[in-house]
Amino acid sequence: MNMTIVIDRNALIAAALAARERSYSPYSKFAVGAALLTSKGEVFTGCNVENCSYGLTICAERTAACTAVAAGRREFTALALALSGGGTPCGACRQFLAEFSPNLPIYIVDADAPGKIMETSLDVLLPGRFELPT
Ligand code: THU
């Protein structure tokens, strides 16, 4: 049986805000949450996970993407990102997400003012992503 699960923008944003609550960020004290919607209507979430060896830190977006891929999902239809003051995904996360969904719609919510949503997309944020020559 084919089932379409409809997740609206607000539900995806709520999932990103909830994921942000689980951030492990004792060093930067900057909590980030991400929620990735798949083409099947499932939501995979992630938060940033820091380490005392600072460079090992993993961003929320990549945590969410790795969780989804490990569950066998590679088709993403939207990303919601929750962080204080708004802000856009870092360059590494842009390239990482573009591997799967180069045109991914992105909703960014200011965790301090959850009514403030910015809409953008990965093709706007990352023109000219790296690709291996064919
Ligand atoms: N961070 C993310 O989780 N996603 C981004 O796109 C940018 C930065 C995290 C990494 C680090 O734990 C904290 O935010 C401050 O840089």
PDB file of C-alpha atoms and ligand atoms in Angstrom:
ATOM      1  CA  MET A   1       0.000   0.000   0.000  1.00  0.00           C
ATOM      2  CA  ASN A   2       1.296   3.451  -0.910  1.00  0.00           C
ATOM      3  CA  MET A   3       0.888   6.038   1.785  1.00  0.00           C
ATOM      4  CA  THR A   4       1.742   9.689   1.656  1.00  0.00           C
ATOM      5  CA  ILE A   5       2.403  11.288   5.005  1.00  0.00           C
ATOM      6  CA  VAL A   6       1.892  15.014   4.904  1.00  0.00           C
ATOM      7  CA  ILE A   7       4.173  16.947   7.215  1.00  0.00           C
ATOM      8  CA  ASP A   8       3.642  20.665   7.101  1.00  0.00           C
ATOM      9  CA  ARG A   9       6.292  23.300   7.385  1.00  0.00           C
ATOM     10  CA  ASN A  10       5.372  24.079  10.991  1.00  0.00           C
ATOM     11  CA  ALA A  11       5.679  20.438  12.057  1.00  0.00           C
ATOM     12  CA  LEU A  12       9.150  20.226  10.505  1.00  0.00           C
ATOM     13  CA  ILE A  13      10.183  23.433  12.258  1.00  0.00           C
ATOM     14  CA  ALA A  14       8.818  22.108  15.556  1.00  0.00           C
ATOM     15  CA  ALA A  15      10.904  18.952  15.079  1.00  0.00           C
ATOM     16  CA  ALA A  16      14.045  21.060  14.518  1.00  0.00           C
ATOM     17  CA  LEU A  17      13.328  23.099  17.658  1.00  0.00           C
ATOM     18  CA  ALA A  18      12.835  19.900  19.676  1.00  0.00           C
ATOM     19  CA  ALA A  19      16.072  18.422  18.296  1.00  0.00           C
ATOM     20  CA  ARG A  20      17.906  21.592  19.310  1.00  0.00           C
ATOM     21  CA  GLU A  21      16.970  20.853  22.923  1.00  0.00           C
ATOM     22  CA  ARG A  22      19.164  17.751  22.695  1.00  0.00           C
ATOM     23  CA  SER A  23      22.232  19.652  21.453  1.00  0.00           C
ATOM     24  CA  TYR A  24      25.500  18.753  23.142  1.00  0.00           C
ATOM     25  CA  SER A  25      27.314  22.069  22.956  1.00  0.00           C
ATOM     26  CA  PRO A  26      29.123  22.733  26.245  1.00  0.00           C
ATOM     27  CA  TYR A  27      32.004  24.540  24.514  1.00  0.00           C
ATOM     28  CA  SER A  28      30.304  26.979  22.154  1.00  0.00           C
ATOM     29  CA  LYS A  29      27.026  27.041  24.089  1.00  0.00           C
ATOM     30  CA  PHE A  30      25.425  27.426  20.671  1.00  0.00           C
ATOM     31  CA  ALA A  31      22.665  24.858  20.261  1.00  0.00           C
ATOM     32  CA  VAL A  32      21.480  23.860  16.791  1.00  0.00           C
ATOM     33  CA  GLY A  33      18.690  21.512  15.734  1.00  0.00           C
ATOM     34  CA  ALA A  34      17.867  20.148  12.304  1.00  0.00           C
ATOM     35  CA  ALA A  35      14.973  18.177  10.843  1.00  0.00           C
ATOM     36  CA  LEU A  36      15.119  16.558   7.421  1.00  0.00           C
ATOM     37  CA  LEU A  37      11.946  15.552   5.628  1.00  0.00           C
ATOM     38  CA  THR A  38      12.225  12.580   3.291  1.00  0.00           C
ATOM     39  CA  SER A  39      10.296  11.928   0.103  1.00  0.00           C
ATOM     40  CA  LYS A  40       8.365   9.284   2.065  1.00  0.00           C
ATOM     41  CA  GLY A  41       7.230  11.868   4.592  1.00  0.00           C
ATOM     42  CA  GLU A  42       9.469  10.720   7.402  1.00  0.00           C
ATOM     43  CA  VAL A  43      11.401  13.173   9.545  1.00  0.00           C
ATOM     44  CA  PHE A  44      14.967  12.588  10.722  1.00  0.00           C
ATOM     45  CA  THR A  45      16.395  14.966  13.270  1.00  0.00           C
ATOM     46  CA  GLY A  46      19.846  15.915  14.454  1.00  0.00           C
ATOM     47  CA  CYS A  47      21.618  18.277  16.815  1.00  0.00           C
ATOM     48  CA  ASN A  48      25.169  19.519  17.016  1.00  0.00           C
ATOM     49  CA  VAL A  49      27.471  17.269  19.012  1.00  0.00           C
ATOM     50  CA  GLU A  50      30.656  18.910  20.234  1.00  0.00           C
ATOM     51  CA  ASN A  51      33.855  17.386  21.555  1.00  0.00           C
ATOM     52  CA  CYS A  52      36.674  18.600  23.799  1.00  0.00           C
ATOM     53  CA  SER A  53      38.852  18.093  20.728  1.00  0.00           C
ATOM     54  CA  TYR A  54      36.948  20.947  19.124  1.00  0.00           C
ATOM     55  CA  GLY A  55      37.497  20.033  15.482  1.00  0.00           C
ATOM     56  CA  LEU A  56      35.609  16.779  15.939  1.00  0.00           C
ATOM     57  CA  THR A  57      32.335  18.649  16.392  1.00  0.00           C
ATOM     58  CA  ILE A  58      29.495  17.504  14.155  1.00  0.00           C
ATOM     59  CA  CYS A  59      26.858  19.975  13.024  1.00  0.00           C
ATOM     60  CA  ALA A  60      23.143  19.362  13.468  1.00  0.00           C
ATOM     61  CA  GLU A  61      22.502  19.107   9.720  1.00  0.00           C
ATOM     62  CA  ARG A  62      25.087  16.393   9.195  1.00  0.00           C
ATOM     63  CA  THR A  63      23.847  14.465  12.235  1.00  0.00           C
ATOM     64  CA  ALA A  64      20.349  14.472  10.721  1.00  0.00           C
ATOM     65  CA  ALA A  65      21.594  13.513   7.259  1.00  0.00           C
ATOM     66  CA  CYS A  66      23.737  10.648   8.586  1.00  0.00           C
ATOM     67  CA  THR A  67      20.846   9.327  10.674  1.00  0.00           C
ATOM     68  CA  ALA A  68      18.566   9.372   7.630  1.00  0.00           C
ATOM     69  CA  VAL A  69      21.109   7.751   5.323  1.00  0.00           C
ATOM     70  CA  ALA A  70      21.862   5.077   7.908  1.00  0.00           C
ATOM     71  CA  ALA A  71      18.113   4.320   7.938  1.00  0.00           C
ATOM     72  CA  GLY A  72      18.201   3.882   4.166  1.00  0.00           C
ATOM     73  CA  ARG A  73      16.769   7.278   3.178  1.00  0.00           C
ATOM     74  CA  ARG A  74      18.541   9.485   0.652  1.00  0.00           C
ATOM     75  CA  GLU A  75      15.768  11.545  -0.888  1.00  0.00           C
ATOM     76  CA  PHE A  76      15.145  14.719   1.057  1.00  0.00           C
ATOM     77  CA  THR A  77      12.444  17.254   0.307  1.00  0.00           C
ATOM     78  CA  ALA A  78      13.025  19.895   2.996  1.00  0.00           C
ATOM     79  CA  LEU A  79      15.270  20.854   5.870  1.00  0.00           C
ATOM     80  CA  ALA A  80      14.310  22.873   8.932  1.00  0.00           C
ATOM     81  CA  LEU A  81      17.095  24.395  10.969  1.00  0.00           C
ATOM     82  CA  ALA A  82      16.675  25.911  14.437  1.00  0.00           C
ATOM     83  CA  LEU A  83      19.299  28.154  15.944  1.00  0.00           C
ATOM     84  CA  SER A  84      19.576  31.260  18.007  1.00  0.00           C
ATOM     85  CA  GLY A  85      19.330  34.414  15.930  1.00  0.00           C
ATOM     86  CA  GLY A  86      18.659  32.507  12.722  1.00  0.00           C
ATOM     87  CA  GLY A  87      21.637  31.907  10.422  1.00  0.00           C
ATOM     88  CA  THR A  88      22.409  29.613   7.555  1.00  0.00           C
ATOM     89  CA  PRO A  89      24.036  26.162   7.363  1.00  0.00           C
ATOM     90  CA  CYS A  90      27.838  26.169   7.359  1.00  0.00           C
ATOM     91  CA  GLY A  91      29.696  25.508   4.127  1.00  0.00           C
ATOM     92  CA  ALA A  92      30.579  21.938   5.047  1.00  0.00           C
ATOM     93  CA  CYS A  93      26.925  21.110   5.701  1.00  0.00           C
ATOM     94  CA  ARG A  94      25.856  22.723   2.433  1.00  0.00           C
ATOM     95  CA  GLN A  95      28.216  20.501   0.473  1.00  0.00           C
ATOM     96  CA  PHE A  96      27.216  17.468   2.547  1.00  0.00           C
ATOM     97  CA  LEU A  97      23.482  17.970   1.958  1.00  0.00           C
ATOM     98  CA  ALA A  98      23.976  18.818  -1.728  1.00  0.00           C
ATOM     99  CA  GLU A  99      25.302  15.295  -2.238  1.00  0.00           C
ATOM    100  CA  PHE A 100      21.709  14.117  -1.867  1.00  0.00           C
ATOM    101  CA  SER A 101      19.447  17.096  -2.607  1.00  0.00           C
ATOM    102  CA  PRO A 102      21.142  20.020  -4.394  1.00  0.00           C
ATOM    103  CA  ASN A 103      17.908  22.057  -4.532  1.00  0.00           C
ATOM    104  CA  LEU A 104      16.722  21.301  -0.999  1.00  0.00           C
ATOM    105  CA  PRO A 105      14.219  23.847   0.362  1.00  0.00           C
ATOM    106  CA  ILE A 106      15.405  25.140   3.738  1.00  0.00           C
ATOM    107  CA  TYR A 107      13.384  26.737   6.540  1.00  0.00           C
ATOM    108  CA  ILE A 108      15.433  28.533   9.146  1.00  0.00           C
ATOM    109  CA  VAL A 109      13.846  29.400  12.463  1.00  0.00           C
ATOM    110  CA  ASP A 110      15.245  31.797  15.023  1.00  0.00           C
ATOM    111  CA  ALA A 111      15.045  29.762  18.229  1.00  0.00           C
ATOM    112  CA  ASP A 112      14.718  33.001  20.210  1.00  0.00           C
ATOM    113  CA  ALA A 113      11.764  34.168  18.120  1.00  0.00           C
ATOM    114  CA  PRO A 114      10.163  30.978  16.733  1.00  0.00           C
ATOM    115  CA  GLY A 115       7.690  32.993  14.645  1.00  0.00           C
ATOM    116  CA  LYS A 116      10.597  34.284  12.564  1.00  0.00           C
ATOM    117  CA  ILE A 117      11.104  31.871   9.659  1.00  0.00           C
ATOM    118  CA  MET A 118      13.454  32.462   6.752  1.00  0.00           C
ATOM    119  CA  GLU A 119      12.973  30.397   3.608  1.00  0.00           C
ATOM    120  CA  THR A 120      15.799  29.640   1.246  1.00  0.00           C
ATOM    121  CA  SER A 121      17.193  26.667  -0.659  1.00  0.00           C
ATOM    122  CA  LEU A 122      20.456  24.844  -1.076  1.00  0.00           C
ATOM    123  CA  ASP A 123      20.968  25.866  -4.707  1.00  0.00           C
ATOM    124  CA  VAL A 124      20.801  29.509  -3.582  1.00  0.00           C
ATOM    125  CA  LEU A 125      23.158  28.955  -0.637  1.00  0.00           C
ATOM    126  CA  LEU A 126      25.625  26.783  -2.530  1.00  0.00           C
ATOM    127  CA  PRO A 127      26.022  27.596  -6.208  1.00  0.00           C
ATOM    128  CA  GLY A 128      28.886  25.714  -7.811  1.00  0.00           C
ATOM    129  CA  ARG A 129      29.111  22.859  -5.330  1.00  0.00           C
ATOM    130  CA  PHE A 130      32.059  20.505  -5.717  1.00  0.00           C
ATOM    131  CA  GLU A 131      31.425  17.568  -8.031  1.00  0.00           C
ATOM    132  CA  LEU A 132      33.825  14.918  -9.217  1.00  0.00           C
ATOM    133  CA  PRO A 133      34.620  15.172 -12.946  1.00  0.00           C
ATOM    134  CA  THR A 134      32.731  12.599 -14.981  1.00  0.00           C
TER     135      THR A 134
HETATM  136  N1  THU B   1      26.792  24.394  13.910  1.00  0.00           N
HETATM  137  C1  THU B   1      25.833  23.567  13.400  1.00  0.00           C
HETATM  138  O1  THU B   1      25.363  22.648  14.059  1.00  0.00           O
HETATM  139  N2  THU B   1      25.406  23.790  12.128  1.00  0.00           N
HETATM  140  C2  THU B   1      25.873  24.784  11.328  1.00  0.00           C
HETATM  141  O2  THU B   1      25.477  24.857  10.157  1.00  0.00           O
HETATM  142  C3  THU B   1      26.820  25.772  11.846  1.00  0.00           C
HETATM  143  C4  THU B   1      27.386  25.499  13.185  1.00  0.00           C
HETATM  144  C5  THU B   1      27.278  24.145  15.279  1.00  0.00           C
HETATM  145  C6  THU B   1      28.694  23.660  15.362  1.00  0.00           C
HETATM  146  C7  THU B   1      29.097  24.104  16.751  1.00  0.00           C
HETATM  147  O3  THU B   1      28.710  23.096  17.690  1.00  0.00           O
HETATM  148  C8  THU B   1      28.260  25.332  17.022  1.00  0.00           C
HETATM  149  O4  THU B   1      27.236  25.340  16.030  1.00  0.00           O
HETATM  150  C9  THU B   1      29.040  26.625  16.950  1.00  0.00           C
HETATM  151  O5  THU B   1      29.753  26.718  15.766  1.00  0.00           O
END
